[in-house]
Coordinates of C-alpha atoms in Angstrom, one line a residue:
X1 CA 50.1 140.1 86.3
X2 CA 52.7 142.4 84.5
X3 CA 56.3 142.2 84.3
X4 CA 59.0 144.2 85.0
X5 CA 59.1 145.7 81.2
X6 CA 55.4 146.5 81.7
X7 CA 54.0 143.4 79.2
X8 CA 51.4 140.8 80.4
X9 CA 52.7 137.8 81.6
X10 CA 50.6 134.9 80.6
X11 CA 51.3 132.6 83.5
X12 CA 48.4 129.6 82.5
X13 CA 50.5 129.9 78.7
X14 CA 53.8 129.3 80.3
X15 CA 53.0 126.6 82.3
X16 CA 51.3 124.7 79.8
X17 CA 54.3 125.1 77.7
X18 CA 56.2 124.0 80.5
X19 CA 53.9 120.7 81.3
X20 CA 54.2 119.8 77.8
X21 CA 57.8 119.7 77.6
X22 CA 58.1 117.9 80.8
X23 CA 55.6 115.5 79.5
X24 CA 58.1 115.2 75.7
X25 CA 61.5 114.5 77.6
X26 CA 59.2 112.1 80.1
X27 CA 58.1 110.3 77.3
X28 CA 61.3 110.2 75.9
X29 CA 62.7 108.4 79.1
X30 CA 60.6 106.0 78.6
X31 CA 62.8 104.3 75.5
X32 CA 60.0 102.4 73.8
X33 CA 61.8 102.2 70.7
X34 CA 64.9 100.9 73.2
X35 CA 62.5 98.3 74.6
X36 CA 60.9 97.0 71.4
X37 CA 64.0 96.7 69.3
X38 CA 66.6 95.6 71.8
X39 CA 64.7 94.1 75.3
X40 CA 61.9 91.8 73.2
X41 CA 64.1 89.2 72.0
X42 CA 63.4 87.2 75.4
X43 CA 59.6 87.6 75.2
X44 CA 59.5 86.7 71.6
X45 CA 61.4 83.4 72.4
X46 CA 59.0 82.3 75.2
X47 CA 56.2 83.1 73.1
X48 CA 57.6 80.8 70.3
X49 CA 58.6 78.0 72.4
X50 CA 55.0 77.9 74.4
X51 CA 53.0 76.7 71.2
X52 CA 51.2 80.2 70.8
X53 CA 47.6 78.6 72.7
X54 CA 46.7 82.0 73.3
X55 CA 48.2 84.9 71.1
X56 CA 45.9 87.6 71.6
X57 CA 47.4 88.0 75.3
X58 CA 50.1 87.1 74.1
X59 CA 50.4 90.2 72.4
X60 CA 48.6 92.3 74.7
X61 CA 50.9 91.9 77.1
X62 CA 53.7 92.1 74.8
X63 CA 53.2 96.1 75.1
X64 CA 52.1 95.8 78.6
X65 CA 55.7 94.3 79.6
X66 CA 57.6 96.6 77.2
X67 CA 55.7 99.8 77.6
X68 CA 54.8 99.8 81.0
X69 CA 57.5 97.7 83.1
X70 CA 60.2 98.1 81.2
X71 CA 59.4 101.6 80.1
X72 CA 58.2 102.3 83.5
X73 CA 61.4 101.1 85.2
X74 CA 63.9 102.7 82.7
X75 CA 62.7 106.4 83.3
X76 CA 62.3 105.7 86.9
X77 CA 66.3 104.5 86.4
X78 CA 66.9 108.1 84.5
X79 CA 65.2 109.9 87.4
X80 CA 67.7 108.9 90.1
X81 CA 70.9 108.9 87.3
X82 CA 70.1 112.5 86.2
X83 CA 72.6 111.4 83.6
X84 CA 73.9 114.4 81.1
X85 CA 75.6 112.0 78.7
X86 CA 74.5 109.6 76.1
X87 CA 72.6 106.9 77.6
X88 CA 71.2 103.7 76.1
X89 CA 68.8 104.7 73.5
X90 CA 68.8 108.3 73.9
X91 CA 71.8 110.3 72.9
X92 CA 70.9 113.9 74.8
X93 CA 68.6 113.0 77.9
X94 CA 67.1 116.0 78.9
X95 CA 66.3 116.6 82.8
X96 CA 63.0 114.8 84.1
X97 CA 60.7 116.7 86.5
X98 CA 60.4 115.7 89.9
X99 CA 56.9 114.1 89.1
X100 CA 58.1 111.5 87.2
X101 CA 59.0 109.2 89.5
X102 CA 56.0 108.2 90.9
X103 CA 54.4 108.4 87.0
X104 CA 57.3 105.8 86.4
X105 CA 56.2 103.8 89.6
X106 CA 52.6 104.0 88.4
X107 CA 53.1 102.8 84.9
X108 CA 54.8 99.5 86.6
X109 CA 51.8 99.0 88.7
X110 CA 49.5 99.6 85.7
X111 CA 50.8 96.7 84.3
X112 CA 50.8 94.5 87.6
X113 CA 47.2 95.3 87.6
X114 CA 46.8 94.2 84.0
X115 CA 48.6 90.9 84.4
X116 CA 46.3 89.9 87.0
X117 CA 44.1 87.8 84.5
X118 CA 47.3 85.2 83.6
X119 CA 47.7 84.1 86.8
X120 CA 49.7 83.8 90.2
X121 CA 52.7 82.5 89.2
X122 CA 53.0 85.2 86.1
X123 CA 52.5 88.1 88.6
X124 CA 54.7 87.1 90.8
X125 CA 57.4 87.1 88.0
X126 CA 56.2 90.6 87.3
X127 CA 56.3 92.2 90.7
X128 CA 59.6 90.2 90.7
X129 CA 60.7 92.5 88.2
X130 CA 59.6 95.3 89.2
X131 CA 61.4 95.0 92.7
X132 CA 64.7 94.0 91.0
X133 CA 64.5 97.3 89.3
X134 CA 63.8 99.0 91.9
X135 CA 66.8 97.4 94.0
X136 CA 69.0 98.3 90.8
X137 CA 68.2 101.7 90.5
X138 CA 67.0 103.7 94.3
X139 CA 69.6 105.4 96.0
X140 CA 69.3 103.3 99.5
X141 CA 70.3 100.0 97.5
X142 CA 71.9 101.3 94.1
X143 CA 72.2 97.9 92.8
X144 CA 73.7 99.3 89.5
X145 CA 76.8 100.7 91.6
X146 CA 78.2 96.8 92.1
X147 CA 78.9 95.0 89.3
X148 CA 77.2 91.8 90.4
X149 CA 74.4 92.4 91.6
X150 CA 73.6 95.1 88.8
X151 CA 74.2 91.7 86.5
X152 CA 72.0 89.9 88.8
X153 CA 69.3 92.7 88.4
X154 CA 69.3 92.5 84.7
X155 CA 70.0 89.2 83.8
X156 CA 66.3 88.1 86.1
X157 CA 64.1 91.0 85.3
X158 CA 65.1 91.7 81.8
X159 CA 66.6 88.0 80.9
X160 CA 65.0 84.7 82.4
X161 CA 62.0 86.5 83.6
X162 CA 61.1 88.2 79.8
X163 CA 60.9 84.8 78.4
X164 CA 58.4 83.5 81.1
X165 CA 56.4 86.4 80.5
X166 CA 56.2 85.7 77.0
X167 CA 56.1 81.8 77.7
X168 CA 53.1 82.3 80.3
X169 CA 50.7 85.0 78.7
X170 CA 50.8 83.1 75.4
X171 CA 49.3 80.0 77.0
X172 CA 52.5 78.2 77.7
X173 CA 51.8 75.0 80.3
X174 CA 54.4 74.7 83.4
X175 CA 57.6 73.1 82.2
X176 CA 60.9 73.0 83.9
X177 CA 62.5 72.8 80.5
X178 CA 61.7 76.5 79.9
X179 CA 65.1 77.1 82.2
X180 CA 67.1 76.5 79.7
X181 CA 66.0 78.9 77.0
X182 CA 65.1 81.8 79.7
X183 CA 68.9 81.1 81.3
X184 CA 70.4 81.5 78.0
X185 CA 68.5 84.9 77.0
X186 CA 69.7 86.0 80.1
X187 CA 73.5 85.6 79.3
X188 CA 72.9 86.7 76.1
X189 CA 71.2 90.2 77.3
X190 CA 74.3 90.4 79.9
X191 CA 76.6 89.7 77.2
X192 CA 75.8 93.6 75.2
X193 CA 75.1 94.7 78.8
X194 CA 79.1 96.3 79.9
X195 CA 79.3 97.8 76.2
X196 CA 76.8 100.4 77.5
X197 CA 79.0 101.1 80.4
X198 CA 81.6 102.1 77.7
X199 CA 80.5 105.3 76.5
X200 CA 79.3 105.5 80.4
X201 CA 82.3 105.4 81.8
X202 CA 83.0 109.1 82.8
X203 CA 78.9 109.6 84.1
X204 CA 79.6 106.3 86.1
X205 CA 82.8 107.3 88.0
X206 CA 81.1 110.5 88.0
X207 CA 78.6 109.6 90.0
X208 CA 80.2 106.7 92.4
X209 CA 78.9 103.8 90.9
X210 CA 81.2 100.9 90.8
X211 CA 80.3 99.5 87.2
X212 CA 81.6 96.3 86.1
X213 CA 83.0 98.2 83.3
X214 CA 84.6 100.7 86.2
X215 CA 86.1 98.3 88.0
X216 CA 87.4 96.0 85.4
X217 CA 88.1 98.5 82.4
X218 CA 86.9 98.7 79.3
X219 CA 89.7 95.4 78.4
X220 CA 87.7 93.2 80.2
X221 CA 84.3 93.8 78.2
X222 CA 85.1 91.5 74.6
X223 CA 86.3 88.6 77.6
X224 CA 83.2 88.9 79.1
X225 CA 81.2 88.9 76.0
X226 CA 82.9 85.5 75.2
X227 CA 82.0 84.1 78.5
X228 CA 78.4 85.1 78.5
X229 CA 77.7 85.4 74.6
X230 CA 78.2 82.1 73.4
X231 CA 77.1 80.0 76.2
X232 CA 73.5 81.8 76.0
X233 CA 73.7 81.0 72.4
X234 CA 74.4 77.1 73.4
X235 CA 71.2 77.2 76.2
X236 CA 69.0 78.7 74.0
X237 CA 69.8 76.0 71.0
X238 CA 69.2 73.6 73.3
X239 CA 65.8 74.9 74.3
X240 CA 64.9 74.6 70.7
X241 CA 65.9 70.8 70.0
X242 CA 63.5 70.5 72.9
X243 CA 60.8 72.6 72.0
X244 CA 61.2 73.1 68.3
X245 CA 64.2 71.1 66.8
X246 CA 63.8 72.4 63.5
X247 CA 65.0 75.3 64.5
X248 CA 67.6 74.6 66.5
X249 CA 70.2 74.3 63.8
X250 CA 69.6 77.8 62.1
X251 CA 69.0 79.6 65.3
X252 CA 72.9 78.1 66.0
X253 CA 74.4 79.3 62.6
X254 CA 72.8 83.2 63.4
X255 CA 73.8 83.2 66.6
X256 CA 77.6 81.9 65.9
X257 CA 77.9 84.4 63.0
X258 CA 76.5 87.5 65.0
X259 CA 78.9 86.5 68.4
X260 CA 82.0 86.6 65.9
X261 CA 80.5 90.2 64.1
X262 CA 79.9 91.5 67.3
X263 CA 83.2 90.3 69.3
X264 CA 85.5 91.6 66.3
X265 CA 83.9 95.4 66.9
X266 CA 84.0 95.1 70.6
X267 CA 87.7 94.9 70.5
X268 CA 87.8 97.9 68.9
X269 CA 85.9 100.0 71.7
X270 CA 88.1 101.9 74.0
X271 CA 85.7 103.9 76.7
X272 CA 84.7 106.9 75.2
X273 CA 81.5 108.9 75.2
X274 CA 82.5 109.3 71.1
X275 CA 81.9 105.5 70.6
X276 CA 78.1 105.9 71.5
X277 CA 76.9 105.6 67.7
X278 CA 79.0 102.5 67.4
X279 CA 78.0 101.0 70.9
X280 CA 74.0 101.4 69.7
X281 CA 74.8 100.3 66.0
X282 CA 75.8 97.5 67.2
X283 CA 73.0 96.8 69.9
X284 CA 70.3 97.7 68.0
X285 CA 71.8 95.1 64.5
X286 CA 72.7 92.1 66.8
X287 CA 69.4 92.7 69.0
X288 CA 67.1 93.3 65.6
X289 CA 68.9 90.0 64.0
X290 CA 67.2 87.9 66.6
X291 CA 63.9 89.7 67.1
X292 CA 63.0 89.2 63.4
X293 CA 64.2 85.6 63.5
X294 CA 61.8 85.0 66.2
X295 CA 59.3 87.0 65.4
X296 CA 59.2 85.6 61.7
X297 CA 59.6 82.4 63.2
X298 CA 56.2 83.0 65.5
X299 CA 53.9 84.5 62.3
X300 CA 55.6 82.1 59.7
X301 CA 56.4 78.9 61.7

């Protein structure tokens, strides 16, 4: 095969090179850094609460939830956004190849496969999960497009349901009490969720969605934080005088101090694609704050 200037083009070469870089901004999508240091929080908590009776699928499913369902679902959420703005975790998304999607789907079902050996109940959470996503994110249903039921979406699969996982796979016996913990991490995820729709904003309106952030304006996200913040703060204290109360107290003072940090620099926020190194600073210090507590909490307590 020669081109038009008479040199050999090497066709097998080229579309290697063009595999490859499909494969890089794929893997990208996939936000495991995102997901590790900013979604584990819940799992960690109903790891630590269970009593730890099984910790080596504990943390084999640790990366099975965070790598391949929540990875799985948040590149199958960039392939229908096509977003060309910042986006949680990733400052320049590059375009995704139309293959990705089912590779997104398949990652989720990997894990559903892998999370047979828990149990029933724990699989159901997880196909749970996965259905929520895929309610938040397909065209036909665009859950993410109403303010509600995109809060609904994320406050189950990435909220109550992330602290069962971690309760269940690390041996944790059935307990109603659990509510309380997985309720609060859900209002606490939902609290940082509208200052990602901040730097959003224009992609959102852009595209049709009715955020809650787009409907409400960027005024109504420090109210909202309040609402959801401190509450989630309260359930999950409370699910540590029940579980483990000698925790309670500490978890309480961290949590108090990082809700006033974080509600002082959310005032500040305005709705501009320019805030997006502020909006993830202050995701990725709040989220971190908690993740080591727990996770020192789980190899030191």
């Amino acid at each position: 095969m020669t081109a038009q200037n008479g040199h050999p083009v090497h066709a097998g070469k080229n579309d290697t090179s063009s595999l490859l870089r499909q494969c890089a901004s794929f893997g990208m999508h996939l936000r495991w850094h995102y997901q590790v240091g900013i979604l584990s929080g819940g799992y960690l908590l109903g790891g630590l609460v269970s009593g730890m009776q099984e910790p080596a699928d504990f943390w084999f499913h640790f990366l099975v939830i965070h790598l391949l369902l929540f990875g799985g679902a948040t590149a199958y959420n960039s392939f229908w956004d096509r977003d060309e703005g910042p986006i949680g975790g990733l400052r320049n998304p590059p375009a995704l190849a139309d293959w990705t999607r089912p590779a997104s789907v398949a990652l989720q079902f990997s894990g559903l496969i892998l999370s047979i050996p828990i149990g029933l109940i724990y699989v159901v959470f997880y196909a749970l999960s996965m259905l929520l996503f895929w309610l938040y994110s397909h065209p036909s249903t665009r859950w993410k497009g109403h303010p509600w039921l995109s809060m609904l979406a994320i406050g189950v699969s990435t909220g109550t349901n992330s602290v069962i996982f971690g309760y269940l796979a690390a041996g944790g016996p059935l307990s109603v009490y659990i509510i309380l913990p997985a309720a609060g991490a859900a209002l606490m995820i939902l609290s940082l969720y509208p200052i990602s729709q901040i730097y959003q904003l224009r992609e959102d309106k852009k595209r049709g969605d009715r955020t809650y952030v787009v409907v409400n304006g960027p005024g109504s996200v420090l109210p909202f934080f309040l609402m959801t913040f401190f509450p989630g703060a309260g359930m999950i204290t409370a699910g540590f005088y029940y579980f483990i109360p000698s925790l309670a107290l500490m978890f309480a003072v961290i949590a108090l101090a990082a809700g006033f940090v974080l509600a002082l620099h959310i005032r500040k926020l305005k709705g501009d694609p320019s805030e997006y190194p502020r909006v993830m600073k202050m995701k990725y210090l709040s989220s971190l704050l908690f993740v080591i507590f727990l996770a020192g909490a789980i190899f030191f307590g």
